[in-house]
Amino acid sequence: MKVGLFIPCYINAVYPHIGVACYKLLTSLGIEVDYPLGQTCCGQPMANAGFEKDSLTLAKRFEQLFKDYTYVVGPSASCVAFVKENHPRILSEHGEHVCETSKHIYDITEFLHDVVKPEHFASHFPHKVSLHNSCHGVRELHLSSASELTIPYYNKIRSLLERVSGITVVEPERIDECCGFGGMFAVEEPEVSTCMGHDKVKDHMATGAEYITGADSSCLMHMEGVIERKHLPIRTIHYLEILSAQL
Amino acid sequence: MNSKDFIIHSLRENIKEHFPRPELKISHIVYHDKLKQFIEISAAVGGRAEILGEGETIDNAIRRIFPDASRIACNLPEVTCATYNPDHIETPTELNGTDLVICRGIFGVCENASVYFEQEYLQRSIYFISESLLMLLPKDQLVDTMHDAYQRVPNEHPGEFRGFMSGPSKTADIEQALVMGAHGPRQVTVLLI
Amino acid sequence: MSTTHSKAAKAFLSDKANAKWHDKTLYMVRTKRDRLSHAIPEWEELRNAAQNIKQYSNSHLPELIEEFEKNATANGCYVHYAKDAEEYRTIIERILRDHSVRKLVKSKSMLSEECHLNPYLIEKGYEVIESDLGERILQLLNANPSHIVMPAIHIKREIVGKLFEEKLGSEKGNSDPTYLTHQARKALRQDFLNADAGMTGGNFAVASTGEVIVCTNEGNADMGISCQKLNISAFGIDKIIPDLESLAIFTRLLARSATGQPITTYTSHIGRPRKGGEQHFIIVDNGRSKILGMPQHRKSMNCIRCGACMNTCPVYRRSGGYSYSYFIPGPIGINLGMLHNPQKHSGNVSACSLCLSCSNVCPAMIDLGEQIYVWRQKLDVFGQASSEKKLMSKGLQFLMERPYLFHSALKMAPIINKMPRFLLYNRLNAWGKDRELPQFAKQSFESWWKKNHQSKNN
């Protein structure tokens, strides 16, 4: 089993330590990890803004880089969902045959929870964290039971976090309401987006948590922007940093 | 081409894919204590449902539940406390000002406390114009859900009007504050007999 | 880069207290919906069934329309057909004229809004009374609905109090909702009794019985159709469902999704005309048959107008119904507006963070969010794409298609962190107005990898 590590553009640029945490965590679980060089972006920002065709070359390149790995694993639910849900159609609409990567791409949560299944993590995190259930993680990758659906409760991120000693995991009242990031939505509808971000951070703060954590760095980045501007007493942390705290 | 043909033609032109008729087999919720469920949900929708007391007549119950009703409309032979028979009245205007109307329900639905009724009065408006409404419903005529309910609603219906009623007329159109008695009865009671 | 929606949303949000109330109140409705739907173990099965019935009925409309007409006619009703809004209006006007009607009392109908019925009739000299409380408030205020189920959700009780004081002679300074509702009841009671005709929309039209089903909580549609001898019910072709078995599914979904009630107070089957009266049905196309031919969008015709997508939409809740240019707001409104007139309504397409909650909440399983995504892709074709956004996308594409350039840029990027704030945080930076920008890392992941792996390997 060889895992190709997919590091989305903004993690490469802004949150490389999350990529490092992902790498270390997988390696510590005895998994062979490779990072194909020259990765940039999956094309989601252009596509969500309405320029899906601008992401064709990127989708092709992604397929080239990753098609030979048993698993493609990335630490960003939204980007993984984009590859999984949209790359096959983007490629097929432009005469490209199969999209192999979409079949074996996993968000790190799915990969840990459903494939690797470690019983516990050698990590100690004696803090209260509020879980950010991100839209694409919930409604595209089904990492947790969406609040709108009448299905039994489950939450794969929570389940993984609870394998860390000392941690207290809580969830906000509006359990999976959007934080207002939405890619270019954040700059095209700045007032609504910011208002959503503020409301979301406050909802997390109301739990009494010290940290907001989740599987999507883009949401965390958005909330961090709000927190820092207002100097709010809560911090964001990618949940992989918690799982790998002792590595 | 008349407009009907125009629409049908446009539909035939545009619809490229024909989806099959689904088989509707819903394994739905079943209430073991139907009476209890019906009474609870009746209260939840702002209405009331109660079982006719042992030895109590319908007239007694009406007087007990609606002590202040003075203008009472009914055409049912089992009700003798009515003050007039609305079938003898020509216009809705003359029905206006009725305190209470008593009518028959055919069956009740446990999931939502609605009662199926068919228009039995000459004036359709009597079901809506009165301040209060009492429905007489046989207590063994309760079904679980709307699936069972519509099994019992006949396709061929000789009457003018029919439907389901669940609790009193209500609205929340001002700031989502719930108010009973928007246009129809302010109070609806189902008397399970 | 701002759109018609984002500008209007900014104005809506400037009244912070009101915006907060709007968000909270509608989220409460969503919560009620959750409580009711989660109590039905077979909920997801029902949604699936609703979707399948609609896909069946919408693809078999020629047959179902014939069946409806046959049964409705046998019941003694008149069936008319309107290919567009204009014909809908003229049919109604003709019926009213033929019966010397002067005053029409009507219940809430989104179709009548779509086809601009009221202004047309009023111009022709008819008195038109909206009888749904919310719609009546708006009519007296000369305003439009901002939600399809709770049309006056944006109006505060004090405004209603003042309005009723002036128009209905209610007590000065009394803005208690119960008091005001009962004032409206008293006034509208007279309108019901002295109007010459009643009109309703239709939630469902059942082909196998020829009945039109109207669902209300107030009983205003029922008062209308039972006080008048002449009644008109008009509905879009998409309201036709096969039979009562199908109706059972929709009656279970509609009110739970809309307001978190187990069913509406009244589920009325309009079957036959009143004794000595007339019942007219008008079946309206107005662009619907064409939409049924658009594979990516035809599911929008599954809509049962419950409004659940509005209540769950984080953008709708924080921008209000008036921020959308189409008369139906929220996720379904964005889609229907684009289907109606893409040139006119493309300014709404930005009102979506693609959170997809609407698609999950929809009782007829319309892929609302996914369809908005599709519309975004089409804006460029309509010449409606933002040129700034296009430039950003192109710029991003240029950079990302060149890994060498991207990674070289990342080496330089930390310089931005040190730039003076006025250069970064200014009018041109929509992100930075109320949010801090993320800081570029000193070393990108790729650089870290190279350092830690290639050196080892070499």
mmCIF file with all atom_site columns, N, CA, C and O in Angstrom, chain C residues 178-208:
data_model
loop_
_atom_site.group_PDB
_atom_site.id
_atom_site.type_symbol
_atom_site.label_atom_id
_atom_site.label_alt_id
_atom_site.label_comp_id
_atom_site.label_asym_id
_atom_site.label_entity_id
_atom_site.label_seq_id
_atom_site.pdbx_PDB_ins_code
_atom_site.Cartn_x
_atom_site.Cartn_y
_atom_site.Cartn_z
_atom_site.occupancy
_atom_site.B_iso_or_equiv
_atom_site.pdbx_formal_charge
_atom_site.auth_seq_id
_atom_site.auth_comp_id
_atom_site.auth_asym_id
_atom_site.auth_atom_id
_atom_site.pdbx_PDB_model_num
ATOM 1   N N  . THR C 1 178 ? -51.756 38.787 18.831  1.00 0.00 ? 178 THR C N  1
ATOM 2   C CA . THR C 1 178 ? -53.087 38.178 18.964  1.00 0.00 ? 178 THR C CA 1
ATOM 3   C C  . THR C 1 178 ? -54.169 39.216 18.681  1.00 0.00 ? 178 THR C C  1
ATOM 4   O O  . THR C 1 178 ? -55.096 38.979 17.901  1.00 0.00 ? 178 THR C O  1
ATOM 5   N N  . TYR C 1 179 ? -54.007 40.371 19.289  1.00 0.00 ? 179 TYR C N  1
ATOM 6   C CA . TYR C 1 179 ? -54.980 41.442 19.066  1.00 0.00 ? 179 TYR C CA 1
ATOM 7   C C  . TYR C 1 179 ? -55.050 41.801 17.581  1.00 0.00 ? 179 TYR C C  1
ATOM 8   O O  . TYR C 1 179 ? -56.122 41.889 16.987  1.00 0.00 ? 179 TYR C O  1
ATOM 9   N N  . LEU C 1 180 ? -53.880 41.989 16.974  1.00 0.00 ? 180 LEU C N  1
ATOM 10  C CA . LEU C 1 180 ? -53.847 42.423 15.571  1.00 0.00 ? 180 LEU C CA 1
ATOM 11  C C  . LEU C 1 180 ? -54.433 41.362 14.645  1.00 0.00 ? 180 LEU C C  1
ATOM 12  O O  . LEU C 1 180 ? -55.156 41.674 13.701  1.00 0.00 ? 180 LEU C O  1
ATOM 13  N N  . THR C 1 181 ? -54.114 40.102 14.935  1.00 0.00 ? 181 THR C N  1
ATOM 14  C CA . THR C 1 181 ? -54.655 39.020 14.099  1.00 0.00 ? 181 THR C CA 1
ATOM 15  C C  . THR C 1 181 ? -56.181 39.028 14.167  1.00 0.00 ? 181 THR C C  1
ATOM 16  O O  . THR C 1 181 ? -56.863 38.877 13.147  1.00 0.00 ? 181 THR C O  1
ATOM 17  N N  . HIS C 1 182 ? -56.704 39.234 15.350  1.00 0.00 ? 182 HIS C N  1
ATOM 18  C CA . HIS C 1 182 ? -58.160 39.206 15.476  1.00 0.00 ? 182 HIS C CA 1
ATOM 19  C C  . HIS C 1 182 ? -58.821 40.452 14.884  1.00 0.00 ? 182 HIS C C  1
ATOM 20  O O  . HIS C 1 182 ? -59.959 40.382 14.414  1.00 0.00 ? 182 HIS C O  1
ATOM 21  N N  . GLN C 1 183 ? -58.087 41.545 14.839  1.00 0.00 ? 183 GLN C N  1
ATOM 22  C CA . GLN C 1 183 ? -58.595 42.717 14.118  1.00 0.00 ? 183 GLN C CA 1
ATOM 23  C C  . GLN C 1 183 ? -58.701 42.401 12.627  1.00 0.00 ? 183 GLN C C  1
ATOM 24  O O  . GLN C 1 183 ? -59.684 42.738 11.969  1.00 0.00 ? 183 GLN C O  1
ATOM 25  N N  . ALA C 1 184 ? -57.678 41.741 12.116  1.00 0.00 ? 184 ALA C N  1
ATOM 26  C CA . ALA C 1 184 ? -57.689 41.378 10.693  1.00 0.00 ? 184 ALA C CA 1
ATOM 27  C C  . ALA C 1 184 ? -58.803 40.375 10.421  1.00 0.00 ? 184 ALA C C  1
ATOM 28  O O  . ALA C 1 184 ? -59.497 40.444 9.406   1.00 0.00 ? 184 ALA C O  1
ATOM 29  N N  . ARG C 1 185 ? -59.008 39.448 11.360  1.00 0.00 ? 185 ARG C N  1
ATOM 30  C CA . ARG C 1 185 ? -60.067 38.452 11.205  1.00 0.00 ? 185 ARG C CA 1
ATOM 31  C C  . ARG C 1 185 ? -61.415 39.147 11.051  1.00 0.00 ? 185 ARG C C  1
ATOM 32  O O  . ARG C 1 185 ? -62.205 38.807 10.166  1.00 0.00 ? 185 ARG C O  1
ATOM 33  N N  . LYS C 1 186 ? -61.650 40.133 11.933  1.00 0.00 ? 186 LYS C N  1
ATOM 34  C CA . LYS C 1 186 ? -62.925 40.837 11.923  1.00 0.00 ? 186 LYS C CA 1
ATOM 35  C C  . LYS C 1 186 ? -63.135 41.556 10.577  1.00 0.00 ? 186 LYS C C  1
ATOM 36  O O  . LYS C 1 186 ? -64.190 41.455 9.951   1.00 0.00 ? 186 LYS C O  1
ATOM 37  N N  . ALA C 1 187 ? -62.088 42.228 10.134  1.00 0.00 ? 187 ALA C N  1
ATOM 38  C CA . ALA C 1 187 ? -62.220 42.991 8.889   1.00 0.00 ? 187 ALA C CA 1
ATOM 39  C C  . ALA C 1 187 ? -62.389 42.064 7.690   1.00 0.00 ? 187 ALA C C  1
ATOM 40  O O  . ALA C 1 187 ? -63.249 42.265 6.835   1.00 0.00 ? 187 ALA C O  1
ATOM 41  N N  . LEU C 1 188 ? -61.555 41.021 7.649   1.00 0.00 ? 188 LEU C N  1
ATOM 42  C CA . LEU C 1 188 ? -61.595 40.122 6.490   1.00 0.00 ? 188 LEU C CA 1
ATOM 43  C C  . LEU C 1 188 ? -62.881 39.296 6.466   1.00 0.00 ? 188 LEU C C  1
ATOM 44  O O  . LEU C 1 188 ? -63.337 38.888 5.400   1.00 0.00 ? 188 LEU C O  1
ATOM 45  N N  . ARG C 1 189 ? -63.455 39.060 7.623   1.00 0.00 ? 189 ARG C N  1
ATOM 46  C CA . ARG C 1 189 ? -64.721 38.318 7.674   1.00 0.00 ? 189 ARG C CA 1
ATOM 47  C C  . ARG C 1 189 ? -65.759 39.025 6.786   1.00 0.00 ? 189 ARG C C  1
ATOM 48  O O  . ARG C 1 189 ? -66.484 38.399 6.022   1.00 0.00 ? 189 ARG C O  1
ATOM 49  N N  . GLN C 1 190 ? -65.792 40.339 6.899   1.00 0.00 ? 190 GLN C N  1
ATOM 50  C CA . GLN C 1 190 ? -66.721 41.118 6.077   1.00 0.00 ? 190 GLN C CA 1
ATOM 51  C C  . GLN C 1 190 ? -66.370 40.996 4.595   1.00 0.00 ? 190 GLN C C  1
ATOM 52  O O  . GLN C 1 190 ? -67.249 40.876 3.746   1.00 0.00 ? 190 GLN C O  1
ATOM 53  N N  . ASP C 1 191 ? -65.058 41.008 4.305   1.00 0.00 ? 191 ASP C N  1
ATOM 54  C CA . ASP C 1 191 ? -64.652 40.864 2.898   1.00 0.00 ? 191 ASP C CA 1
ATOM 55  C C  . ASP C 1 191 ? -65.074 39.508 2.342   1.00 0.00 ? 191 ASP C C  1
ATOM 56  O O  . ASP C 1 191 ? -65.534 39.404 1.200   1.00 0.00 ? 191 ASP C O  1
ATOM 57  N N  . PHE C 1 192 ? -64.914 38.467 3.150   1.00 0.00 ? 192 PHE C N  1
ATOM 58  C CA . PHE C 1 192 ? -65.329 37.133 2.693   1.00 0.00 ? 192 PHE C CA 1
ATOM 59  C C  . PHE C 1 192 ? -66.829 37.133 2.385   1.00 0.00 ? 192 PHE C C  1
ATOM 60  O O  . PHE C 1 192 ? -67.282 36.525 1.421   1.00 0.00 ? 192 PHE C O  1
ATOM 61  N N  . LEU C 1 193 ? -67.582 37.804 3.234   1.00 0.00 ? 193 LEU C N  1
ATOM 62  C CA . LEU C 1 193 ? -69.037 37.736 3.092   1.00 0.00 ? 193 LEU C CA 1
ATOM 63  C C  . LEU C 1 193 ? -69.559 38.613 1.961   1.00 0.00 ? 193 LEU C C  1
ATOM 64  O O  . LEU C 1 193 ? -70.570 38.282 1.345   1.00 0.00 ? 193 LEU C O  1
ATOM 65  N N  . ASN C 1 194 ? -68.861 39.712 1.679   1.00 0.00 ? 194 ASN C N  1
ATOM 66  C CA . ASN C 1 194 ? -69.437 40.567 0.635   1.00 0.00 ? 194 ASN C CA 1
ATOM 67  C C  . ASN C 1 194 ? -68.679 40.558 -0.695  1.00 0.00 ? 194 ASN C C  1
ATOM 68  O O  . ASN C 1 194 ? -68.985 41.342 -1.584  1.00 0.00 ? 194 ASN C O  1
ATOM 69  N N  . ALA C 1 195 ? -67.690 39.678 -0.835  1.00 0.00 ? 195 ALA C N  1
ATOM 70  C CA . ALA C 1 195 ? -67.009 39.572 -2.138  1.00 0.00 ? 195 ALA C CA 1
ATOM 71  C C  . ALA C 1 195 ? -67.927 38.869 -3.128  1.00 0.00 ? 195 ALA C C  1
ATOM 72  O O  . ALA C 1 195 ? -68.941 38.279 -2.752  1.00 0.00 ? 195 ALA C O  1
ATOM 73  N N  . ASP C 1 196 ? -67.549 38.933 -4.412  1.00 0.00 ? 196 ASP C N  1
ATOM 74  C CA . ASP C 1 196 ? -68.377 38.299 -5.436  1.00 0.00 ? 196 ASP C CA 1
ATOM 75  C C  . ASP C 1 196 ? -67.760 37.002 -5.954  1.00 0.00 ? 196 ASP C C  1
ATOM 76  O O  . ASP C 1 196 ? -68.421 36.203 -6.611  1.00 0.00 ? 196 ASP C O  1
ATOM 77  N N  . ALA C 1 197 ? -66.483 36.811 -5.691  1.00 0.00 ? 197 ALA C N  1
ATOM 78  C CA . ALA C 1 197 ? -65.834 35.584 -6.158  1.00 0.00 ? 197 ALA C CA 1
ATOM 79  C C  . ALA C 1 197 ? -64.644 35.275 -5.259  1.00 0.00 ? 197 ALA C C  1
ATOM 80  O O  . ALA C 1 197 ? -64.103 36.170 -4.607  1.00 0.00 ? 197 ALA C O  1
ATOM 81  N N  . GLY C 1 198 ? -64.278 33.997 -5.218  1.00 0.00 ? 198 GLY C N  1
ATOM 82  C CA . GLY C 1 198 ? -63.124 33.569 -4.436  1.00 0.00 ? 198 GLY C CA 1
ATOM 83  C C  . GLY C 1 198 ? -62.081 32.960 -5.359  1.00 0.00 ? 198 GLY C C  1
ATOM 84  O O  . GLY C 1 198 ? -62.411 32.402 -6.409  1.00 0.00 ? 198 GLY C O  1
ATOM 85  N N  . MET C 1 199 ? -60.820 33.086 -4.937  1.00 0.00 ? 199 MET C N  1
ATOM 86  C CA . MET C 1 199 ? -59.763 32.479 -5.760  1.00 0.00 ? 199 MET C CA 1
ATOM 87  C C  . MET C 1 199 ? -58.695 31.861 -4.875  1.00 0.00 ? 199 MET C C  1
ATOM 88  O O  . MET C 1 199 ? -58.382 32.399 -3.814  1.00 0.00 ? 199 MET C O  1
ATOM 89  N N  . THR C 1 200 ? -58.169 30.736 -5.300  1.00 0.00 ? 200 THR C N  1
ATOM 90  C CA . THR C 1 200 ? -57.063 30.088 -4.597  1.00 0.00 ? 200 THR C CA 1
ATOM 91  C C  . THR C 1 200 ? -55.990 29.663 -5.610  1.00 0.00 ? 200 THR C C  1
ATOM 92  O O  . THR C 1 200 ? -56.242 29.652 -6.816  1.00 0.00 ? 200 THR C O  1
ATOM 93  N N  . GLY C 1 201 ? -54.844 29.317 -5.086  1.00 0.00 ? 201 GLY C N  1
ATOM 94  C CA . GLY C 1 201 ? -53.855 28.620 -5.896  1.00 0.00 ? 201 GLY C CA 1
ATOM 95  C C  . GLY C 1 201 ? -54.134 27.141 -5.728  1.00 0.00 ? 201 GLY C C  1
ATOM 96  O O  . GLY C 1 201 ? -55.286 26.743 -5.509  1.00 0.00 ? 201 GLY C O  1
ATOM 97  N N  . GLY C 1 202 ? -53.106 26.334 -5.795  1.00 0.00 ? 202 GLY C N  1
ATOM 98  C CA . GLY C 1 202 ? -53.295 24.909 -5.580  1.00 0.00 ? 202 GLY C CA 1
ATOM 99  C C  . GLY C 1 202 ? -51.984 24.309 -5.140  1.00 0.00 ? 202 GLY C C  1
ATOM 100 O O  . GLY C 1 202 ? -50.941 24.599 -5.735  1.00 0.00 ? 202 GLY C O  1
ATOM 101 N N  . ASN C 1 203 ? -51.985 23.525 -4.081  1.00 0.00 ? 203 ASN C N  1
ATOM 102 C CA . ASN C 1 203 ? -50.761 22.837 -3.674  1.00 0.00 ? 203 ASN C CA 1
ATOM 103 C C  . ASN C 1 203 ? -50.549 21.573 -4.503  1.00 0.00 ? 203 ASN C C  1
ATOM 104 O O  . ASN C 1 203 ? -49.425 21.228 -4.851  1.00 0.00 ? 203 ASN C O  1
ATOM 105 N N  . PHE C 1 204 ? -51.664 20.897 -4.766  1.00 0.00 ? 204 PHE C N  1
ATOM 106 C CA . PHE C 1 204 ? -51.599 19.667 -5.556  1.00 0.00 ? 204 PHE C CA 1
ATOM 107 C C  . PHE C 1 204 ? -52.869 19.573 -6.392  1.00 0.00 ? 204 PHE C C  1
ATOM 108 O O  . PHE C 1 204 ? -53.925 20.048 -5.979  1.00 0.00 ? 204 PHE C O  1
ATOM 109 N N  . ALA C 1 205 ? -52.764 18.951 -7.558  1.00 0.00 ? 205 ALA C N  1
ATOM 110 C CA . ALA C 1 205 ? -53.956 18.650 -8.352  1.00 0.00 ? 205 ALA C CA 1
ATOM 111 C C  . ALA C 1 205 ? -53.912 17.148 -8.598  1.00 0.00 ? 205 ALA C C  1
ATOM 112 O O  . ALA C 1 205 ? -52.920 16.629 -9.124  1.00 0.00 ? 205 ALA C O  1
ATOM 113 N N  . VAL C 1 206 ? -54.945 16.455 -8.146  1.00 0.00 ? 206 VAL C N  1
ATOM 114 C CA . VAL C 1 206 ? -54.919 14.994 -8.190  1.00 0.00 ? 206 VAL C CA 1
ATOM 115 C C  . VAL C 1 206 ? -55.616 14.504 -9.466  1.00 0.00 ? 206 VAL C C  1
ATOM 116 O O  . VAL C 1 206 ? -56.830 14.689 -9.634  1.00 0.00 ? 206 VAL C O  1
ATOM 117 N N  . ALA C 1 207 ? -54.835 13.907 -10.350 1.00 0.00 ? 207 ALA C N  1
ATOM 118 C CA . ALA C 1 207 ? -55.386 13.493 -11.655 1.00 0.00 ? 207 ALA C CA 1
ATOM 119 C C  . ALA C 1 207 ? -56.520 12.484 -11.487 1.00 0.00 ? 207 ALA C C  1
ATOM 120 O O  . ALA C 1 207 ? -57.556 12.585 -12.144 1.00 0.00 ? 207 ALA C O  1
ATOM 121 N N  . SER C 1 208 ? -56.346 11.522 -10.584 1.00 0.00 ? 208 SER C N  1
ATOM 122 C CA . SER C 1 208 ? -57.322 10.428 -10.507 1.00 0.00 ? 208 SER C CA 1
ATOM 123 C C  . SER C 1 208 ? -58.669 10.861 -9.932  1.00 0.00 ? 208 SER C C  1
ATOM 124 O O  . SER C 1 208 ? -59.658 10.165 -10.095 1.00 0.00 ? 208 SER C O  1
#
